[in-house]
XYZ file of C-alpha atoms in Angstrom:
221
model
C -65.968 -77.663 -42.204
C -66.793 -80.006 -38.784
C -63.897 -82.407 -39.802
C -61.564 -78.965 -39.486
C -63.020 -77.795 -36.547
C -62.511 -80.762 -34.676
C -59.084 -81.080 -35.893
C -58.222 -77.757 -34.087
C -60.018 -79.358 -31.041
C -58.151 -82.305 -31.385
C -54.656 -80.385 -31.095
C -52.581 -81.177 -27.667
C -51.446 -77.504 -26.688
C -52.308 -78.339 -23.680
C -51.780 -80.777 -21.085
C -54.117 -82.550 -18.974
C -53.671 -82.269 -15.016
C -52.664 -85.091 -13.466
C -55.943 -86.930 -11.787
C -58.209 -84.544 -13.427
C -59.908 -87.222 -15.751
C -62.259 -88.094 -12.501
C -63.674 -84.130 -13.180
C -66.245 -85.499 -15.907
C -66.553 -87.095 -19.308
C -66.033 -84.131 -21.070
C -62.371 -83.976 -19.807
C -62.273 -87.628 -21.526
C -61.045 -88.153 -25.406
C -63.940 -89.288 -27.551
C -62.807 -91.916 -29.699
C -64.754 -92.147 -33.110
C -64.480 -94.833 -35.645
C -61.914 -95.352 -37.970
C -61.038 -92.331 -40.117
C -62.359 -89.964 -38.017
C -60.647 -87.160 -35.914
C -60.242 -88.088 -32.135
C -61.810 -84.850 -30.117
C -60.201 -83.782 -27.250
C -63.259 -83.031 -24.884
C -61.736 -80.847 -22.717
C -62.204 -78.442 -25.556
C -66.245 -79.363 -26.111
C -67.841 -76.217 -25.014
C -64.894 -73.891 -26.056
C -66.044 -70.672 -27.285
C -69.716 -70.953 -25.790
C -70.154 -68.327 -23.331
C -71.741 -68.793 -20.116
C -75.002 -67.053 -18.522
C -74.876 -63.140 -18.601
C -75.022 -63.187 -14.697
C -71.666 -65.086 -14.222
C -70.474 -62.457 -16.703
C -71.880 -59.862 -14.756
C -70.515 -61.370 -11.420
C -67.001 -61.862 -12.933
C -66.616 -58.524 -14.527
C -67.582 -57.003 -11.925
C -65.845 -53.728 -10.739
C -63.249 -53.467 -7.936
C -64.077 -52.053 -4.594
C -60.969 -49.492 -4.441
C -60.525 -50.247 -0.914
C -60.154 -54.001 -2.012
C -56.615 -52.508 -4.361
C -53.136 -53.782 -3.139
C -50.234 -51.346 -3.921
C -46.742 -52.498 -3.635
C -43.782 -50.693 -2.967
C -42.896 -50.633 -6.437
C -45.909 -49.046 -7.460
C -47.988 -51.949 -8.945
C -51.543 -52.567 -8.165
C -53.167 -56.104 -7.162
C -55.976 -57.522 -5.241
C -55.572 -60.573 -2.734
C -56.483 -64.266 -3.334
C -59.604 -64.218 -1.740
C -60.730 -61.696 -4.387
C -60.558 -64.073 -6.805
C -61.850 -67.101 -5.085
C -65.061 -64.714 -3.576
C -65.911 -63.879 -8.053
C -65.432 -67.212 -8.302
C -67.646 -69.080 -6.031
C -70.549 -66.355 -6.690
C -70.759 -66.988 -10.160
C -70.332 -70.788 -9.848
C -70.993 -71.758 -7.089
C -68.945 -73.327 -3.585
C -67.336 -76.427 -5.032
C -68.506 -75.374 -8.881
C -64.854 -74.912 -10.194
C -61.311 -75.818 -9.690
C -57.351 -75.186 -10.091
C -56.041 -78.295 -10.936
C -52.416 -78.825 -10.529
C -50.642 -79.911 -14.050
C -47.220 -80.501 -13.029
C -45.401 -81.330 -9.923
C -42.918 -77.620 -8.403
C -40.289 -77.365 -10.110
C -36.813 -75.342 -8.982
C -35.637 -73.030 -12.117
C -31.389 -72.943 -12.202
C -30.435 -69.802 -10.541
C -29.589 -66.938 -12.757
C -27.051 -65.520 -10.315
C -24.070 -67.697 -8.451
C -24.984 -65.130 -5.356
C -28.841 -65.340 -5.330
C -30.001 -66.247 -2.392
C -33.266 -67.655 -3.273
C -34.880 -69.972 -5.548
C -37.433 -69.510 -7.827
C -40.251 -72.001 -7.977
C -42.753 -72.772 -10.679
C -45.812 -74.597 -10.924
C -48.521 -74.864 -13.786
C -52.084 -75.089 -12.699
C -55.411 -75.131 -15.057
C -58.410 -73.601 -14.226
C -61.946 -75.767 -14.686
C -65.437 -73.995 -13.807
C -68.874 -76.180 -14.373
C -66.348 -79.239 -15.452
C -64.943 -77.183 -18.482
C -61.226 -76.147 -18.876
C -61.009 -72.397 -18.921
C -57.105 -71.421 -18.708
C -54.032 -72.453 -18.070
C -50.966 -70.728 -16.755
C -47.889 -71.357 -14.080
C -47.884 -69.679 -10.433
C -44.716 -68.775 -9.293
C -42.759 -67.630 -6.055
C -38.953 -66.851 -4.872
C -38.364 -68.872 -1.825
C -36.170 -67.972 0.904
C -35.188 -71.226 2.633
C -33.631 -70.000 5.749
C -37.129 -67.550 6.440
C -40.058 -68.848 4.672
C -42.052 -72.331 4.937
C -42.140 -74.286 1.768
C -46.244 -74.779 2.433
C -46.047 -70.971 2.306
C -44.383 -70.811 -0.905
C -46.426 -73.484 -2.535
C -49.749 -71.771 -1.514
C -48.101 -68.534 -3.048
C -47.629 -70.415 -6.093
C -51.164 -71.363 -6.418
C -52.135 -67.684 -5.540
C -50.260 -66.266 -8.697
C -51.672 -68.790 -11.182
C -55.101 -68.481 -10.015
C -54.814 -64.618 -10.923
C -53.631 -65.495 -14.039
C -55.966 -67.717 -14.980
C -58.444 -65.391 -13.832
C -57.418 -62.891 -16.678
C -59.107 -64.938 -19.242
C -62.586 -63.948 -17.063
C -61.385 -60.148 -17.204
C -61.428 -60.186 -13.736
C -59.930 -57.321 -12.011
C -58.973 -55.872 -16.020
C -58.383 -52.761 -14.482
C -55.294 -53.374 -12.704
C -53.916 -53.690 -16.492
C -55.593 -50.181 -17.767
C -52.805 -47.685 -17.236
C -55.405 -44.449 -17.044
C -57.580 -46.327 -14.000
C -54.231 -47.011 -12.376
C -52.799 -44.206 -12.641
C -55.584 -42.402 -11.346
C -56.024 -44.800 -8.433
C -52.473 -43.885 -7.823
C -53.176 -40.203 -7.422
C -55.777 -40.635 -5.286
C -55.197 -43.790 -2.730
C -51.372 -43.445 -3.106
C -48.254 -41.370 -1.822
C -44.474 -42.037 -3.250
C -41.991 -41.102 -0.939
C -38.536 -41.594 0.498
C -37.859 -44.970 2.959
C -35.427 -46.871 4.560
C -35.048 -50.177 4.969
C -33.385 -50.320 8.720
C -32.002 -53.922 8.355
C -29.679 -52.603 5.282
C -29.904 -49.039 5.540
C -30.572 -48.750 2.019
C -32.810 -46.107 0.676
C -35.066 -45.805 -2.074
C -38.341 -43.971 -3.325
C -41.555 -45.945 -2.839
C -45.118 -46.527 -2.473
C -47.555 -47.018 -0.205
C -51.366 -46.607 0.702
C -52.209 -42.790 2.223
C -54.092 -45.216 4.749
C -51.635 -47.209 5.850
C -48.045 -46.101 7.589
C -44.767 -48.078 6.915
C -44.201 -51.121 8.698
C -40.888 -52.783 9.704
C -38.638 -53.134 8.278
C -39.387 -50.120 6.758
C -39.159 -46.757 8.015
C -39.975 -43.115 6.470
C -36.770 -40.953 5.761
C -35.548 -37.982 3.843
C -32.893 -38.782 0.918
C -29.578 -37.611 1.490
C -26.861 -37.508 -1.846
């Protein structure tokens, strides 16, 4: 039964960020002696669940003045969010996104798009044990937008999904708490973008007017 548990530890799903074998020796292989199963450490503490209070800390419920909503209707919470859960319940310096790959540019799916879409993979370490891994990603515009700016957005979008594992912020993902923040923090209505004077019907906070280049308007057929 150990020998088949460390072969499923020993599997190499995953791949291990560039540099990141300076984190600790658990991110190193242990090598046994002959006819034994080489464990991947990264994998050691798998499964065994931290203190309650970094639980408590990452599960922790959203302020609803914290909640993001996009024009399209979808709810988020910023970066800092994230990073704020983090370093509580490890501590400044007490975990890491490692970068696994180098950005990559994915072919355009359209000979007219007019931006391109950059991916990056990124895993997420806390108390020198791997926790999740997932790619951040970002359309970049290369006639408005700074390539630093793109790359941090990249980073931005993987921490958040590495963050899932955690549960953190799990109610953006429960459609009755969305919905319900909706109704109360939101308003849908007709706007105009004024640099194409196209039209559509969208979201934003009851707090917050539209801002260029958006304006409100009334939908005419």
């Amino acid at each position: 039964m150990q020998r088949s548990v460390r072969a499923v530890f020993a599997l190499r799903s995953l791949v291990l960020p560039k540099g990141a074998r300076g984190l600790s020796s658990a991110i190193e292989s242990d090598q046994k002696g002959e006819g034994d199963i080489q464990l991947d450490r990264r994998f050691e503490k798998v499964g065994i669940p931290f203190e309650s209070k970094v639980s408590s800390v990452l599960t922790s419920a959203i302020p609803e003045d914290k909640v993001l909503l996009g024009k399209d209707g979808t709810l988020s919470v910023p970066e800092d969010h994230y990073k704020s859960l983090l370093n509580k319940a490890f501590g400044h310096g007490g975990w890491a996104l490692i970068p696994v790959d180098d950005i990559k540019e994915l072919p355009p799916t359209d000979p007219d798009q007019k931006y391109v879409q950059l991916v990056r993979e990124y895993a997420l370490y806390c108390h020198e044990r791997f926790i999740s891994q997932a790619f951040g990603e970002t359309n970049f515009f290369s006639k408005n937008q700074n390539y630093s700016d793109a790359a941090e957005r990249i980073k931005a979008t993987a921490l958040t999904r590495c963050c899932k594992d955690f549960g953190v912020a799990s109610e953006l993902w429960d459609k009755r708490w969305a919905d319900t923040w909706r109704g109360k923090y939101g308003i849908q209505e007709w706007a105009e973008n004024v640099t194409t004077q196209r039209k559509a019907n969208l979201w934003r906070r009851k707090d917050e007017d539209w801002s260029w280049p958006f304006k409100r308007s009334t939908y005419y057929k």
